Coordinates of C-alpha atoms and ligand atoms in Angstrom, one line a residue:
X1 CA 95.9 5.3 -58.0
X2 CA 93.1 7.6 -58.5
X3 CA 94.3 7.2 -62.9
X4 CA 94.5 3.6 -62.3
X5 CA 90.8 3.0 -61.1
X6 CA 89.6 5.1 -64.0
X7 CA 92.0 2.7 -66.3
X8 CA 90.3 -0.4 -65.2
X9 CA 86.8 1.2 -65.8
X10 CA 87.6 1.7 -69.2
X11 CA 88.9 -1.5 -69.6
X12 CA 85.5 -3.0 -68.1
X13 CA 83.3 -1.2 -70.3
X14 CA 85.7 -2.0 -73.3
X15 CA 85.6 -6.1 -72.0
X16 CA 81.6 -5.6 -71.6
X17 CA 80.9 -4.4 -75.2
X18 CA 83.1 -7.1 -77.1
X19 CA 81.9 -9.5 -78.9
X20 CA 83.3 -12.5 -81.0
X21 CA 81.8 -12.6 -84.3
X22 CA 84.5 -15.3 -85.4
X23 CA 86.3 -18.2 -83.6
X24 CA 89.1 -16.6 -83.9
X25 CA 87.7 -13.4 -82.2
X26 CA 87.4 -15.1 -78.7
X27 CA 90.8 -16.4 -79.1
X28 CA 92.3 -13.4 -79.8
X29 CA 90.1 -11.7 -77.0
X30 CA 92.0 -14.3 -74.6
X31 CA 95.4 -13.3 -75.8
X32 CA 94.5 -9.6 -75.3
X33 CA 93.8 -9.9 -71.7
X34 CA 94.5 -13.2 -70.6
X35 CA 97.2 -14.1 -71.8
X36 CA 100.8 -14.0 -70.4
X37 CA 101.4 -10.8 -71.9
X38 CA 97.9 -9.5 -71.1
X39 CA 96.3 -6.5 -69.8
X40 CA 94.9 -8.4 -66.9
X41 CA 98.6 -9.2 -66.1
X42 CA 100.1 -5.9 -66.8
X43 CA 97.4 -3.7 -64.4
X44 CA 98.1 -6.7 -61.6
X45 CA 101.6 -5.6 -61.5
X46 CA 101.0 -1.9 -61.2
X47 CA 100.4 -3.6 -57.3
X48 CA 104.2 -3.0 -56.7
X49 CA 103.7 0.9 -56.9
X50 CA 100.5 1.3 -55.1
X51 CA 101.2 2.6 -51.7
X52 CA 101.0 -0.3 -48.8
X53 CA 98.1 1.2 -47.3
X54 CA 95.6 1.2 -50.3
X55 CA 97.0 -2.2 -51.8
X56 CA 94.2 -4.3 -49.8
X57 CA 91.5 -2.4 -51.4
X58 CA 93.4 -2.4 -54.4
X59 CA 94.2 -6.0 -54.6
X60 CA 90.2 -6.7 -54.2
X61 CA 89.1 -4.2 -57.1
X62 CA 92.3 -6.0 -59.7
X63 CA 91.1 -9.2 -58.0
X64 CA 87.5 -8.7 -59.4
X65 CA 88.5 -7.5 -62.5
X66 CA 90.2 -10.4 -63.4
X67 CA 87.4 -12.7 -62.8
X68 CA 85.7 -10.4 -64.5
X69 CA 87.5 -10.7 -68.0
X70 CA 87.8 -14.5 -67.3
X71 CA 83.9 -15.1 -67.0
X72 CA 83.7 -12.5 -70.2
X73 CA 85.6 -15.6 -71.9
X74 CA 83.9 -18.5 -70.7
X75 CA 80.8 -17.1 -72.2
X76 CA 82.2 -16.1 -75.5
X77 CA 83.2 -20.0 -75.4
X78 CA 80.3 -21.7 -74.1
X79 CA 77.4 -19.8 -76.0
X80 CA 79.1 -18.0 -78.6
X81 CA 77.7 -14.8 -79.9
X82 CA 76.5 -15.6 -83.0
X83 CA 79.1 -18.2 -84.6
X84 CA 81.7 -16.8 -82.0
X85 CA 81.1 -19.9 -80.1
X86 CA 81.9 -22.3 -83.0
X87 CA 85.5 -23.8 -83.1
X88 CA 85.9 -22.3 -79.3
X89 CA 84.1 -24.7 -78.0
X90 CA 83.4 -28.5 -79.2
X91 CA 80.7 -28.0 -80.7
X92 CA 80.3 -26.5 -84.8
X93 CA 77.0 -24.4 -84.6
X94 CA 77.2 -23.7 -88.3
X95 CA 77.0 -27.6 -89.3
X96 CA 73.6 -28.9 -90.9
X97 CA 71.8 -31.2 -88.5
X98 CA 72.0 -35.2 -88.9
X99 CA 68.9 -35.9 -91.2
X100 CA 66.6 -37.7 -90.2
X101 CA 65.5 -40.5 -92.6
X102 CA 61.5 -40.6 -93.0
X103 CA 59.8 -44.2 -93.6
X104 CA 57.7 -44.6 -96.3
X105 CA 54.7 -47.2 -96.6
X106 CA 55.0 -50.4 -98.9
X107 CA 53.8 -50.0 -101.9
X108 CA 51.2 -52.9 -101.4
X109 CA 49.8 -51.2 -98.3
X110 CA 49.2 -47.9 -100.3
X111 CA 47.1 -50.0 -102.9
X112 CA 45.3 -51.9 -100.5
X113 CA 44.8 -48.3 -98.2
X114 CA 43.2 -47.2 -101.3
X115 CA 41.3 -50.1 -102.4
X116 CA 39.3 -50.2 -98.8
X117 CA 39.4 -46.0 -99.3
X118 CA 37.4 -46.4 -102.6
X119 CA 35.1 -49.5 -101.2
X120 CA 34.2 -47.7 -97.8
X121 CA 33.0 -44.9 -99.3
X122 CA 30.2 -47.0 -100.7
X123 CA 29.5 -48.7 -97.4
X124 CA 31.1 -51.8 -97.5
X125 CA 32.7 -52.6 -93.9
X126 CA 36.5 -54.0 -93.6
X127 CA 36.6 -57.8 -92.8
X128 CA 39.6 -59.8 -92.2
X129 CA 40.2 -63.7 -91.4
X130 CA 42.2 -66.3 -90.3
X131 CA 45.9 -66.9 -92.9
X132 CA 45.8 -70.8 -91.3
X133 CA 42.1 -72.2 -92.6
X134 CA 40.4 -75.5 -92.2
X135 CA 39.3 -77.4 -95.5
X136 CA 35.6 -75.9 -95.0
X137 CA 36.2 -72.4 -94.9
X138 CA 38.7 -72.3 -97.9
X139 CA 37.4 -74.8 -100.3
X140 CA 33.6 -76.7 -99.1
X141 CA 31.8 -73.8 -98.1
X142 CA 33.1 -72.0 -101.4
X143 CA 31.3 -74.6 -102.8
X144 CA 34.9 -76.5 -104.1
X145 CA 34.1 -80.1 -105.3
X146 CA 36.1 -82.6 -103.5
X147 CA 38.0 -83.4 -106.8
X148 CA 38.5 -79.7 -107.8
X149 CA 42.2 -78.7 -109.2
X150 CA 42.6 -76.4 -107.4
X151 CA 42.7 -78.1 -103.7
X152 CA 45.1 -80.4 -105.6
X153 CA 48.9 -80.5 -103.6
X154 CA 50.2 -79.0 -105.8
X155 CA 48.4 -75.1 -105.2
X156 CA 47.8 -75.9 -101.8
X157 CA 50.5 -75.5 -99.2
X158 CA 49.2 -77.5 -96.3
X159 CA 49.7 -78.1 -92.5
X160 CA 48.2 -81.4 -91.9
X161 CA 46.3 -83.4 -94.3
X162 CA 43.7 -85.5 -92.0
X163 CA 41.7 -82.7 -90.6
X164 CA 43.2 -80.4 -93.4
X165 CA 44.4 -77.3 -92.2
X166 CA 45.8 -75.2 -94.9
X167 CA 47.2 -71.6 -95.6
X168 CA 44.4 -70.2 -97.2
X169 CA 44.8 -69.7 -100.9
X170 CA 42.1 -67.1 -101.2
X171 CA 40.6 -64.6 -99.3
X172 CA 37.0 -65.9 -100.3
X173 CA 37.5 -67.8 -97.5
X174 CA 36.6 -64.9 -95.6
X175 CA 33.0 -64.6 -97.1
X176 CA 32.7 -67.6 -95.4
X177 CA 33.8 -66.5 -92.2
X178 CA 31.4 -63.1 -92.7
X179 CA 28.7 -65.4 -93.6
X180 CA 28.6 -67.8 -90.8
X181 CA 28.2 -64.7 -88.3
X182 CA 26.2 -62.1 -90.2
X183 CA 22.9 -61.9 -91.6
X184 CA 22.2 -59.7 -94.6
X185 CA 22.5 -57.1 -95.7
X186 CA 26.1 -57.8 -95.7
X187 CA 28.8 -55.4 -98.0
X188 CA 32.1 -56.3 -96.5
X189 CA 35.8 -56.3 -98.2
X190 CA 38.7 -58.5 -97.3
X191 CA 41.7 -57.4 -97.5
X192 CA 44.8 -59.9 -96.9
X193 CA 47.5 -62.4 -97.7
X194 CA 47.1 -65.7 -99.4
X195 CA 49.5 -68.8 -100.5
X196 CA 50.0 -70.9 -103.1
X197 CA 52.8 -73.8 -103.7
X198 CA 54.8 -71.8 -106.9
X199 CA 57.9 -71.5 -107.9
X200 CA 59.2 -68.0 -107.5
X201 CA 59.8 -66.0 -110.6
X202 CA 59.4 -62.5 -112.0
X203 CA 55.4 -63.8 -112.4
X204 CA 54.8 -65.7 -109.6
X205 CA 55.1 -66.2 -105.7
X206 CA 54.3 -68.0 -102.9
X207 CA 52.6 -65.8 -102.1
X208 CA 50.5 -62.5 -102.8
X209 CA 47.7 -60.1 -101.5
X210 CA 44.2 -59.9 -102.6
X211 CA 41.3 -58.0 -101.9
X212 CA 37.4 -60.1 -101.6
X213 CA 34.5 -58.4 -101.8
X214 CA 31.1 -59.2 -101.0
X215 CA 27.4 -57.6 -101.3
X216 CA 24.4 -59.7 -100.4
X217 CA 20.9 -58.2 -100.4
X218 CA 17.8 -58.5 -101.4
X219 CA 17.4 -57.3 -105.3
X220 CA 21.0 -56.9 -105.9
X221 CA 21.9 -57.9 -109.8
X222 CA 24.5 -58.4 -111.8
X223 CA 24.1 -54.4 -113.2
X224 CA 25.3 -53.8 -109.5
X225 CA 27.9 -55.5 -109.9
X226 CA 29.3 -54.0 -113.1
X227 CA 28.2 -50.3 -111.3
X228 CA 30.4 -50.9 -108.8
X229 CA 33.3 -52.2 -110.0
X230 CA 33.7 -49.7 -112.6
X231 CA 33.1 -47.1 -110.1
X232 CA 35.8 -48.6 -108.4
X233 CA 38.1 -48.6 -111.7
X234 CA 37.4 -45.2 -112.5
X235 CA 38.7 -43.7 -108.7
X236 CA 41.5 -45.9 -108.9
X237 CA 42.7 -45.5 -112.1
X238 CA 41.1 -42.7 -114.0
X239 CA 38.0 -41.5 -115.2
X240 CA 39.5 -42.5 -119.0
X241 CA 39.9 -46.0 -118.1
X242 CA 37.2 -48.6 -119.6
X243 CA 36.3 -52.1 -118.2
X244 CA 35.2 -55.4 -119.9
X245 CA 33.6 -58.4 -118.5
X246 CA 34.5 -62.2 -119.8
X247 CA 32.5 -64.6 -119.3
X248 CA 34.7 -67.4 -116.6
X249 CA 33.9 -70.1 -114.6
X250 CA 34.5 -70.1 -110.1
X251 CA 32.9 -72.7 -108.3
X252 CA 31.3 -70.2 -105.9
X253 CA 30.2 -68.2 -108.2
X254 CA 27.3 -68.3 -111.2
X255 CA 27.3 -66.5 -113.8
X256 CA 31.0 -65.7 -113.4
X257 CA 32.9 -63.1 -115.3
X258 CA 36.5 -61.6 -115.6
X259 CA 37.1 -57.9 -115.4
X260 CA 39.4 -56.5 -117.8
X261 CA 40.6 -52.9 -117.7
X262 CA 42.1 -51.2 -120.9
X263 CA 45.7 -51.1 -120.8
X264 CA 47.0 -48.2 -118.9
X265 CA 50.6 -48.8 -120.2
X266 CA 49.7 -48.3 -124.0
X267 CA 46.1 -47.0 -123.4
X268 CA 44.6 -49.8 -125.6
X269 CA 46.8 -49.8 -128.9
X270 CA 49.0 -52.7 -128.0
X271 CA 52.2 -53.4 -125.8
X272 CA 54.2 -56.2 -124.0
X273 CA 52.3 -55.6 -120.6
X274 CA 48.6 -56.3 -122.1
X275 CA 50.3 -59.1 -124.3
X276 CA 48.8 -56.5 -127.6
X277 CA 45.5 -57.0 -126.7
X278 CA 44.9 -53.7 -125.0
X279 CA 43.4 -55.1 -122.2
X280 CA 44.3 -56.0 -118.8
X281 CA 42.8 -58.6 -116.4
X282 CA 42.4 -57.5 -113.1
X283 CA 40.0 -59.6 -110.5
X284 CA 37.6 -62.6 -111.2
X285 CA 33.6 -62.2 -110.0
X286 CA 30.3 -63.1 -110.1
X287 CA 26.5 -63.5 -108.6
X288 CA 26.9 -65.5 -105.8
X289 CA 26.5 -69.2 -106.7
X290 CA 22.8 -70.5 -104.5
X291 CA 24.9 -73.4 -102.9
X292 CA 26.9 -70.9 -101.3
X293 CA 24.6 -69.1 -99.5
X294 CA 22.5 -72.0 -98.6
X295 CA 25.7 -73.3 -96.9
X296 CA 25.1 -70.3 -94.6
X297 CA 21.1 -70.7 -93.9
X298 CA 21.5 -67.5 -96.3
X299 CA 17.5 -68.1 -98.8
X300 CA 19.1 -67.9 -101.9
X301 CA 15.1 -67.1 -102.9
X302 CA 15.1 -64.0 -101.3
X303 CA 19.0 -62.9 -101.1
X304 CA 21.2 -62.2 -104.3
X305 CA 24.6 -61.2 -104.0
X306 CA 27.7 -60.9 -105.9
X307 CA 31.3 -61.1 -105.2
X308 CA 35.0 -60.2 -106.5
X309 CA 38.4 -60.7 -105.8
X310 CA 41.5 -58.8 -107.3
X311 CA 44.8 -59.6 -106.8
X312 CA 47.0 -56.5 -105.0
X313 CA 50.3 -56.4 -107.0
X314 CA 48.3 -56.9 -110.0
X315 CA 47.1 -53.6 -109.4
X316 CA 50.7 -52.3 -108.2
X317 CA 52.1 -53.7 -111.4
X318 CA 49.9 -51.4 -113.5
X319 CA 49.7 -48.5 -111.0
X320 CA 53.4 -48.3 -110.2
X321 CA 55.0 -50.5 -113.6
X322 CA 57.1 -53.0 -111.0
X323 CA 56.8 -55.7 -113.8
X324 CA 59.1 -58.2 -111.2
X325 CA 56.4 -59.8 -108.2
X326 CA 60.1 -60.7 -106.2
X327 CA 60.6 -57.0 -105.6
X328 CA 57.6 -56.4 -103.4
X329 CA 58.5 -59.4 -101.1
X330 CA 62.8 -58.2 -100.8
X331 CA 62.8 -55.6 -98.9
X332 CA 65.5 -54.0 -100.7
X333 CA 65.6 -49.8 -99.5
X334 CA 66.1 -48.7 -103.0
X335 CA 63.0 -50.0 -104.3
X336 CA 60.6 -49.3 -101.5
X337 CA 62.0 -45.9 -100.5
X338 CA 60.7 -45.2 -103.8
X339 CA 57.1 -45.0 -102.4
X340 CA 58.0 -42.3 -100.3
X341 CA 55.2 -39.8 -100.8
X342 CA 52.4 -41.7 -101.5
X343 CA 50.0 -42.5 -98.7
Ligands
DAH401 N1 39.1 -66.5 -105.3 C1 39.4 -66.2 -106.7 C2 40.9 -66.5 -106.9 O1 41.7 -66.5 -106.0 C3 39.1 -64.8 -107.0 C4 37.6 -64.6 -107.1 C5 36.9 -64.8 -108.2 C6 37.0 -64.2 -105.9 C7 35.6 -64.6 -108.3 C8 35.6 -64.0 -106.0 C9 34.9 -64.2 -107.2 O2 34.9 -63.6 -104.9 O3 33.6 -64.0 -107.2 O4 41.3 -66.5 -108.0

């Protein structure tokens, strides 16, 4: 009796101190003293010589013991001591987690992020306006004869004819909209989504992004305008990049110019992408035509301004050398997860 006390001491301390560093180990633990053939099993039937007064006290101490071992092998299961756990229980502690995939931003939003980045840091406020436009806003107030091309059916996608309501097929209709409620000094840009009836191709869509700007002050000259776009060039696209103007024609604009950038694909000597000129054409400008800001009450004695637009996956194209417009509007994972990255 007095051996057989001492026996299942031993055997506590010995159940205590294991520990499964393998599945295999808490299995094998199980067979050791659980199992049919286990030591839990043979010290229960040393009951049969233990004299009949002692077996109550006896029966509790072997009773305790084996709930003892048993709770010792729930644990190695449940938690596992290091790995021991794994392939005891359900659950594989040593596989890699289920990644998480991370989103990335489209690669238009990154250029237009930037564009308004480079723009606000030279004061000029964030305007945005209406995607549905009236006749006014998109084509009058622009200062758009009535027989001008470009309001012809065949750019124009529109809602109703007689009043006109249109989908905007620039974002200089937003001037407009910034005119008609602020007062100079006005620096805003206008970011945002405009439509023209095309036939999709690799070249064109129905539609595209562009970025206005607009700067109206007193004093403010064409020089300001060359300042700031090539400031503007040079954060976007490198401080080895050059610019030239061409002289153009907009209706709501006077003198208007076209802003080239040197090729960025073939630095200037020539390739498919600058069509071997070298240079790159990139947004349309100009002083503010007079009848434009008289159509605001704007004194177009004592204000100047000038004003830009730039198309957004023109800007992608050269940035990121996506030479199809299609991909930007299909969605397809492969191409955008590509952007992953960039901010
Ligand atoms: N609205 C013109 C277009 O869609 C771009 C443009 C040219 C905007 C000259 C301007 C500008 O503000 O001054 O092609």
């Amino acid at each position: 009796m007095e051996q057989l006390l001492k026996q299942i001491a031993g055997y506590k301390e010995e159940v205590t101190s294991f520990m499964a560093s393998t599945p295999d180990a808490a299995e094998e633990f199980r067979i050791k003293w659980l199992g049919t053939k286990g030591l839990v099993k043979t010290v229960m039937s040393e009951m049969k010589n233990v004299p009949a007064d002692q077996r109550k006290e006896f029966g509790q101490v072997l009773n305790e013991f084996k709930l003892f071992v048993e709770a010792k092998y729930e644990s190695l299961k449940e938690t596992g001591q290091g790995n021991a756990g794994a392939g005891v229980s359900d659950i594989d502690w040593s596989l890699p987690g289920d990644p998480t995939p991370v989103g990335s931003r489209h690669p238009l939003s990154i250029v237009r992020n930037q564009v308004v980045s480079i723009f606000s840091r030279l004061g000029f406020a964030v305007a945005e306006g209406p995607e549905i436009e009236d006749d006014w806003h998109n084509f009058g107030a622009m200062n758009l004869p009535e027989d001008h091309p470009a309001r012809d059916m065949q750019d124009t996608f529109y809602i109703n004819r007689d009043p006109a309501w249109l989908l905007r097929t620039h974002t200089s209709s937003v001037q407009a909209r910034v005119m008609e409620k602020q007062k100079p000094p006005i620096r805003v840009i206008c970011p945002g989504r405009v439509y023209r009836n095309e036939t999709i191709s690799a070249r064109a869509h129905c539609f595209f992004h562009q970025v206005e700007g607009l700067y109206i002050d007193e004093n403010v000259s064409f020089a300001d305008l060359k300042q700031t776009l090539y400031f503007f060039v040079q954060e976007m696209f490198g401080k080895d990049v050059k610019i030239r103007f061409r002289p153009s024609y907009f209706p709501f604009t006077e003198p208007s110019a076209e802003m080239d950038i040197s090729c960025l694909i073939c630095g200037g000597s020539g390739c498919n992408v600058c069509k071997h000129t070298g240079w790159v054409e990139i947004l349309g400008s100009g002083m503010v035509h007079p009848k434009v800001l008289e159509n605001f009450n704007i004194d177009p004695e004592k204000y100047t301004g000038f004003a830009f637009g730039m198309g957004v996956e023109r800007i992608c194209q050269l940035k990121y050398r996506v030479n199809d417009l299609r991909l930007y509007s299909q969605n397809d994972i492969r191409f955008l997860k590509q952007f992953t990255g960039a901010v």
